[in-house]
Coordinates of C-alpha atoms and ligand atoms in Angstrom, one line a residue:
Chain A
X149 CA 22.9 63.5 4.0
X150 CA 19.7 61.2 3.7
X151 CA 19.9 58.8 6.9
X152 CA 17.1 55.5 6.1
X153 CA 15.2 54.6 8.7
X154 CA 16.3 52.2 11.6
X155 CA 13.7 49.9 13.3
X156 CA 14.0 49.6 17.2
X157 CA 12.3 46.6 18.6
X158 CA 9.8 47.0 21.8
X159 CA 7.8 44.3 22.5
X160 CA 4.7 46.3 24.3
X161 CA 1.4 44.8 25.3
X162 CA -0.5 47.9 24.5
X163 CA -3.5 46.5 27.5
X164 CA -0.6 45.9 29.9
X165 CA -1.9 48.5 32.6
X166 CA -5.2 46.8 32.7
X167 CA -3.9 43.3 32.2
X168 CA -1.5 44.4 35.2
X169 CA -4.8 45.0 37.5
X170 CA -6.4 42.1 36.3
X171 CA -4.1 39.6 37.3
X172 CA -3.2 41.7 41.1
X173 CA -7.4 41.8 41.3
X174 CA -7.5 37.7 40.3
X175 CA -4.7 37.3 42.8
X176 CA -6.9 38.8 45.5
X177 CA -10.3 37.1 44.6
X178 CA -8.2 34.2 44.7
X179 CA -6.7 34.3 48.7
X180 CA -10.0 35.5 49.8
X181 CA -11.7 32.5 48.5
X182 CA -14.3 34.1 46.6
X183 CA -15.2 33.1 43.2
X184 CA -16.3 36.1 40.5
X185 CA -18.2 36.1 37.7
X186 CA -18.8 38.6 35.0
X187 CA -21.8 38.6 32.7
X188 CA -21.6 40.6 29.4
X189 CA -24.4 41.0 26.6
X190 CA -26.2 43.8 24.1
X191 CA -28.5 46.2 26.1
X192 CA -31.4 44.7 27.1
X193 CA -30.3 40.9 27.0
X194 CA -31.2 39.8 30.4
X195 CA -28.3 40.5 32.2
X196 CA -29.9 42.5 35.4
X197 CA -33.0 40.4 35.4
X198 CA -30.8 37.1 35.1
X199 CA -28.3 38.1 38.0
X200 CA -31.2 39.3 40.0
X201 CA -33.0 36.3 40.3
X202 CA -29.2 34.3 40.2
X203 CA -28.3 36.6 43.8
X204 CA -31.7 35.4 45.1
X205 CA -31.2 31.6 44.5
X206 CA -27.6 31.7 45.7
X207 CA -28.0 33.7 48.5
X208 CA -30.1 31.1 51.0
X209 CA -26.7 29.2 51.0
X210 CA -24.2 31.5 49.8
X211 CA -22.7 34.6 50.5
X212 CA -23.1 37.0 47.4
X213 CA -23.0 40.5 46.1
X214 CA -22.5 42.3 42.9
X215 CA -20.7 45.2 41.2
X216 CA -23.1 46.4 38.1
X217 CA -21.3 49.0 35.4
X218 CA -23.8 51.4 33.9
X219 CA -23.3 54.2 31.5
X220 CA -25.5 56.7 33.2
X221 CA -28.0 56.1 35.9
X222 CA -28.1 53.5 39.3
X223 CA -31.5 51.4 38.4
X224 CA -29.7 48.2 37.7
X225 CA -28.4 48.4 40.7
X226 CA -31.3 49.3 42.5
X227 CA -32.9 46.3 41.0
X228 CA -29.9 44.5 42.3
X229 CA -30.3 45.4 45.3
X230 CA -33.8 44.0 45.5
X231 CA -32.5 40.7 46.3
X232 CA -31.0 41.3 49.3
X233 CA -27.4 40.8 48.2
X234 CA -25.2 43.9 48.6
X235 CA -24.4 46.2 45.2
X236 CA -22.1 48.8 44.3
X237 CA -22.5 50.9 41.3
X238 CA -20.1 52.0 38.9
X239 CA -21.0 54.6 36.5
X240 CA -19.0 54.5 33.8
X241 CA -20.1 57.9 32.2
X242 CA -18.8 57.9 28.6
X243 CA -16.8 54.7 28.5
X244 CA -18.5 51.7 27.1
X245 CA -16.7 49.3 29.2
X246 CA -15.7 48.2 32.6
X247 CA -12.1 47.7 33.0
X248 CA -9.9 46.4 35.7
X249 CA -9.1 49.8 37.3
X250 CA -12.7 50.2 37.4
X251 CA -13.2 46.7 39.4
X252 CA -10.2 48.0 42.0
X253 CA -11.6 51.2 42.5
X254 CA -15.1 49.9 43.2
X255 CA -14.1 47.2 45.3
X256 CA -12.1 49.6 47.7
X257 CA -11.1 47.5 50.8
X258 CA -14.3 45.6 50.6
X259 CA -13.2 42.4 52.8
X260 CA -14.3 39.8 50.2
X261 CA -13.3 37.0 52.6
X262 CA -16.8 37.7 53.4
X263 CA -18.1 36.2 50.0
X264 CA -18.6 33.2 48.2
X265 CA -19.0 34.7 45.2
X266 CA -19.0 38.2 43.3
X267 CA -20.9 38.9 40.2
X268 CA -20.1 42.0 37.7
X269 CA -22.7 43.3 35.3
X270 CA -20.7 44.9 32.6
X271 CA -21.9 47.7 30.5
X272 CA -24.6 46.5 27.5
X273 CA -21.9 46.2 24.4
X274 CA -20.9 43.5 22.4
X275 CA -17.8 44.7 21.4
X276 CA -15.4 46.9 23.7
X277 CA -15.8 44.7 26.8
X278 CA -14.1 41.5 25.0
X279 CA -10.0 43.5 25.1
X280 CA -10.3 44.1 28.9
X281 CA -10.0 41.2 31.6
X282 CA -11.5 42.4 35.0
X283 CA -10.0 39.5 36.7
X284 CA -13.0 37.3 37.0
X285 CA -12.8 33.7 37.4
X286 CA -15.3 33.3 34.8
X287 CA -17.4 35.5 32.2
X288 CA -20.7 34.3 30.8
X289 CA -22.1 35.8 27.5
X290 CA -25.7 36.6 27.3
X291 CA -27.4 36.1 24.2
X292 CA -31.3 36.8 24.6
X293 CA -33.7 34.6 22.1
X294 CA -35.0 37.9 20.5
X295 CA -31.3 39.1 19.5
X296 CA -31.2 36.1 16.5
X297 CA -28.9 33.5 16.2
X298 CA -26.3 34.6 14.0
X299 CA -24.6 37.3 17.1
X300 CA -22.1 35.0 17.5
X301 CA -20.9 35.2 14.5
X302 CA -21.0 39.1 14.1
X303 CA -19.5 39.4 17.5
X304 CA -16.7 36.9 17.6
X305 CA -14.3 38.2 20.0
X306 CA -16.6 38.6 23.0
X307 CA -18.0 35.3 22.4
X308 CA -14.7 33.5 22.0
X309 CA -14.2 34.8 25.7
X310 CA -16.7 33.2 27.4
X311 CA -16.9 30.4 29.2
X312 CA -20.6 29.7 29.6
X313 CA -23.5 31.0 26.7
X314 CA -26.4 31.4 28.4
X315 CA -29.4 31.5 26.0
X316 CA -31.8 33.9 27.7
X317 CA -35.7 34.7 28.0
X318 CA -36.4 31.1 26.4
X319 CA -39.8 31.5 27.8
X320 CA -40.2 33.6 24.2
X321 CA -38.0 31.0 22.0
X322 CA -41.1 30.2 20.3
X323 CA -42.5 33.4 19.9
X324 CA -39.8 34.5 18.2
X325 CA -38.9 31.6 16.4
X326 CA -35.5 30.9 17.8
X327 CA -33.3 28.1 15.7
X328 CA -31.6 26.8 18.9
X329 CA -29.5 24.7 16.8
X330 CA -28.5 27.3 14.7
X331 CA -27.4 29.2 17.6
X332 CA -25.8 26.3 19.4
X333 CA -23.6 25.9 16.3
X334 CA -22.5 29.3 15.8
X335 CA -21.6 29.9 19.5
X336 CA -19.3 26.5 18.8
X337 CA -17.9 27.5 15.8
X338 CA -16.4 30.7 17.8
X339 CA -16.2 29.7 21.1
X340 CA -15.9 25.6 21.5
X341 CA -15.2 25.9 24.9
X342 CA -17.9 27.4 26.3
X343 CA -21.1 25.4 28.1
X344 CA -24.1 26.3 26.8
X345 CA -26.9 26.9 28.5
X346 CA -30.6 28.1 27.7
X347 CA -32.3 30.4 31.0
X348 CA -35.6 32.1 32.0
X349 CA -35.4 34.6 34.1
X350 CA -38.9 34.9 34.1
X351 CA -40.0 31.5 34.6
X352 CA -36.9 29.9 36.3
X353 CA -36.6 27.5 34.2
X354 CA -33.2 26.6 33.4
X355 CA -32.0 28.8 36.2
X356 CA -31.1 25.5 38.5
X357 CA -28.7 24.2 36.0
X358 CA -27.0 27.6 36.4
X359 CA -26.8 27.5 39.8
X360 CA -25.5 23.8 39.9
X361 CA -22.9 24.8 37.6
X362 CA -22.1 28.0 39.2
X363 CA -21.7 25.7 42.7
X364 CA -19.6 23.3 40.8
X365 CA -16.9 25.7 39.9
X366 CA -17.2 27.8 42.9
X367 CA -14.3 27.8 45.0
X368 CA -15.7 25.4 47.8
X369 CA -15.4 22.9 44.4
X370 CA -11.9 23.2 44.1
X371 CA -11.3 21.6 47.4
Chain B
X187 CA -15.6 52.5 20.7
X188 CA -12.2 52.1 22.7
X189 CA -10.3 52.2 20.0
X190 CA -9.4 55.6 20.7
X191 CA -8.5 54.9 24.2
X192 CA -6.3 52.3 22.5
X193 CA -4.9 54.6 20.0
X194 CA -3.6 56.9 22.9
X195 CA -2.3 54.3 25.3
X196 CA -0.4 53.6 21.6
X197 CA 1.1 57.2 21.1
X198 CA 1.8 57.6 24.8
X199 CA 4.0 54.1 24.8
X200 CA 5.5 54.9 21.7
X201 CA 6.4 58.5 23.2
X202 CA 7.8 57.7 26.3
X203 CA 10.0 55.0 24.2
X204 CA 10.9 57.5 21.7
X205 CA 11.7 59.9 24.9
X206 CA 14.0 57.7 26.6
X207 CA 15.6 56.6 23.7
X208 CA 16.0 60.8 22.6
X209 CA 14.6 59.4 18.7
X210 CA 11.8 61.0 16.3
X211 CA 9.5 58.1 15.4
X212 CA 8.3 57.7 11.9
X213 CA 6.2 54.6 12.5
X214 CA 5.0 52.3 15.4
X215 CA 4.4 48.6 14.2
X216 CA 2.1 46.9 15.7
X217 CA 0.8 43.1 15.9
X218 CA -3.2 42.9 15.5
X219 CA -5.0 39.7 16.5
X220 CA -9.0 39.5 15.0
X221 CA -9.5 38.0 18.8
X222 CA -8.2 40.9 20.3
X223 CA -11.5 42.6 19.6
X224 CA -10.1 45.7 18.1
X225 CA -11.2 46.2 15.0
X226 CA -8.3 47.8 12.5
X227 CA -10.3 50.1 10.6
X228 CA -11.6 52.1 13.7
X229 CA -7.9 51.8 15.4
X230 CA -6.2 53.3 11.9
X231 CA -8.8 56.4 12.2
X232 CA -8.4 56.8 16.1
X233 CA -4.2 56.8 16.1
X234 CA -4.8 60.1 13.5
X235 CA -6.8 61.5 16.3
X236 CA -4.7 60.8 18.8
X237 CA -1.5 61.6 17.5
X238 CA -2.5 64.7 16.5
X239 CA -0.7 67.6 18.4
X240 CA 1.8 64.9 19.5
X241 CA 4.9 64.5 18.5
X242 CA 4.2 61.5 16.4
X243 CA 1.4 63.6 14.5
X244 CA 2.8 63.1 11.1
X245 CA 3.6 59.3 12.4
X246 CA 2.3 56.3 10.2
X247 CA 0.5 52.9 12.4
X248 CA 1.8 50.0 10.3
X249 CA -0.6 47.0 11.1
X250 CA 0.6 43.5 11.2
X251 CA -2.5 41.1 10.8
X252 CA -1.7 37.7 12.8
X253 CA -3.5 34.6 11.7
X254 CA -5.4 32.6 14.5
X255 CA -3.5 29.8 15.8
X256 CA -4.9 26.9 17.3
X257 CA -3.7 23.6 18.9
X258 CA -5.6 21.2 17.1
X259 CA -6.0 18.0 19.8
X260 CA -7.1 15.0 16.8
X261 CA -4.0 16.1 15.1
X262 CA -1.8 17.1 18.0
X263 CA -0.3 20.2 16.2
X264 CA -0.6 23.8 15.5
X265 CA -2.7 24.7 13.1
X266 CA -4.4 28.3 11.2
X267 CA -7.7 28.5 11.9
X268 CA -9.6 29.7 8.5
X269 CA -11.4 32.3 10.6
X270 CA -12.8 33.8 14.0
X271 CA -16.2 32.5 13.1
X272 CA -14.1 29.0 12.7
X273 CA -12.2 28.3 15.1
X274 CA -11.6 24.5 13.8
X275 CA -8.7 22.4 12.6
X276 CA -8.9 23.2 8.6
X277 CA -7.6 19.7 8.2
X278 CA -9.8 17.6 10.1
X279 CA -12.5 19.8 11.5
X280 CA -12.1 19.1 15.1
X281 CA -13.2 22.5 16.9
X282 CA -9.9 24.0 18.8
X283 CA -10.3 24.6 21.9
X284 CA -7.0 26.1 22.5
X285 CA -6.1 29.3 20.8
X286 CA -2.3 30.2 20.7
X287 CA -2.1 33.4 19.0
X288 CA -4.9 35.5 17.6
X289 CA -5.4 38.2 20.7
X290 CA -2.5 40.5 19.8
X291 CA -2.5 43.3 20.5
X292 CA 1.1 44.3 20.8
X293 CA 3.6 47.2 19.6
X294 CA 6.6 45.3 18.3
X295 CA 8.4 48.3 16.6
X296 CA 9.2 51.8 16.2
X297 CA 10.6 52.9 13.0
X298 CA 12.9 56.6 14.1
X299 CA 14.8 58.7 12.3
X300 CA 18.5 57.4 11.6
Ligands
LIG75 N1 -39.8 37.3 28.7 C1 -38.7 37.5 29.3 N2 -38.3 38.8 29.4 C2 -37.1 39.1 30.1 C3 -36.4 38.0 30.6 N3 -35.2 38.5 31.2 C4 -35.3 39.9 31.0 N4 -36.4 40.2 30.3 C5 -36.9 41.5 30.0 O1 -35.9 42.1 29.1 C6 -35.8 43.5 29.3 C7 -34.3 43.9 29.5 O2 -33.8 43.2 30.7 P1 -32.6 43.6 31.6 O3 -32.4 42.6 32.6 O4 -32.8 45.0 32.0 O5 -31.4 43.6 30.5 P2 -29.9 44.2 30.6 O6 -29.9 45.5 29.8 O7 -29.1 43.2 29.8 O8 -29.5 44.3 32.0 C8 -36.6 43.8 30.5 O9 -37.8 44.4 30.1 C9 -36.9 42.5 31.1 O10 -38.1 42.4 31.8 C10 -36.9 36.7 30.5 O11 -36.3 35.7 31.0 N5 -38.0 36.5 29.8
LIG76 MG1 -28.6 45.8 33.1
LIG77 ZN1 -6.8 18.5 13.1

């Protein structure tokens, strides 16, 4: 006797387990009143330079601190730490992306009462980091002047995620003859939603506007 | 590359469904959004790795592609965005700023043995 086949229905987020985390981490983030903010990019986009100098701005008036995900070694966090703002690493070893378990295990009983607001550097990639939510209130997308406009539009999914586009290193936009337009258009033809915004770590310029924004969404904003 | 790590959480739900259920899967369907950030081609390659030495080694991955659906505000409906590097209205252009499907990434069947 030939049986056909029968189909069984599941209905199975395959991310559940991390999407699980996520929302018990936002939950937390949430009655401790501090506001969290992850910053993805390529390797060498700006990230640790950008959040070093953001920890140093905030941190006159705010309470801060990051978590930084690295494949290998602790520099970025060392760097990190330079401003004064406490840092815990989290060495990712062979996985190319933070996820939520990650966050939970890092954060341990860390009373974040004691913040205003958290940042997490994830790992340099473009790709893996867009399928897994850490739990953040926000993510910003790094995209460094150097890099070319058209990333956006080879990298859709971890731009459609963002809510801000920080344009980064602007201090070389010339140098490297940037099309800002062009990249202002792609980043809105994947990701309409997001602000865009173009930094300097290096200089500082553009770095107030981040940090207005940043205090308009914190959690002191929301009444 | 998580696609692997992807391709395992895969066999291992589709296991412990097949367990409970005491079936022999032939095939686990699954629902693939481009915005889910897994990309088919690498996902394909990894569930072969991963279901090797499983009991869904000979198993095939049956891929359902879902279109990106947007709410498009100017037109106040839902409409199919021509592509992830477009996320418009293909009628009137407005960008979408709502997405309502596109991120799957979802098993929604298991084809077993009769
Ligand atoms: N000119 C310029 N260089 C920058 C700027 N921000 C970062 N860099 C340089 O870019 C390189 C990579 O920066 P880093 O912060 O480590 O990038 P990450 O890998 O994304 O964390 C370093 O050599 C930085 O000094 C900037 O605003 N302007
Ligand atoms: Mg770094
Ligand atoms: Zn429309």
């Amino acid at each position: 006797m030939t049986a056909s086949p029968r189909i069984l229905e599941v209905r199975r987020n395959v991310l559940k387990h991390n999407d699980v985390i996520a929302r018990e981490l936002r939950e937390r983030f949430r009655q401790a009143g501090v506001f969290v903010v992850s910053l993805v990019s390529s390797p060498g986009s700006g990230k640790t330079t950008f959040l070093e100098k953001t920890l140093s701005l905030l941190r006159p008036r705010y309470r801060v601190a990051a978590l930084v995900g690295d494949l290998a070694t602790e520099n970025d966090a060392a760097r990190l730490a330079r401003s004064g703002a406490p840092v815990r690493q989290i060495v990712t070893g062979t996985v190319c992306h933070l996820e939520a378990e990650m966050i939970r295990g890092a954060l341990g009983d860390w009373d974040l009462a004691q913040l205003d607001y958290l940042f997490i550097e994830n790992v340099g990639n473009l790709v893996c980091p867009a399928s897994y939510d850490l739990g953040e209130d926000g993510r910003a997308v790094l995209l460094s002047v150097t890099e070319g406009e058209d990333k956006p539009l080879k990298y859709p999914p971890i731009f459609h995620g963002a809510d801000w586009a920080l344009v980064t290193k602007f201090d070389l936009a010339e140098a490297a003859e940037f099309d800002f337009e062009a990249a202002r258009r792609n980043l809105t033809a994947v990701c309409p939603g997001a602000a865009v915004l173009t930094v300097s770590a290096k200089t500082g310029k553009g770095m107030e506007e981040w940090v207005r924004v940043l205090a308009q969404r914190g959690r002191f904003a929301e009444g | 590359m998580h696609e692997l790590s992807i391709a395992v959480s895969i066999v291992d739900l589709a296991q412990e469904e097949a367990a409970a259920r005491h079936v022999r899967i032939l095939a686990v369907h699954l629902k693939l959004g481009p915005l889910s950030g897994v990309v088919r081609e690498a996902l394909e390659g990894s569930f072969e790795i991963a279901a090797a030495g499983t009991p869904l080694e000979s198993a095939r991955l049956v891929i359902l592609e879902t279109p990106i659906v947007v709410l498009c505000p100017q037109c106040q409906a839902e409409r199919t965005a021509p592509s992830m590097q477009a996320l418009r209205c293909p009628d009137c252009g407005t960008p979408a700023l709502k997405v309502l499907q596109g991120a799957e990434l979802q098993v929604t069947g298991l084809e077993v043995e009769a």
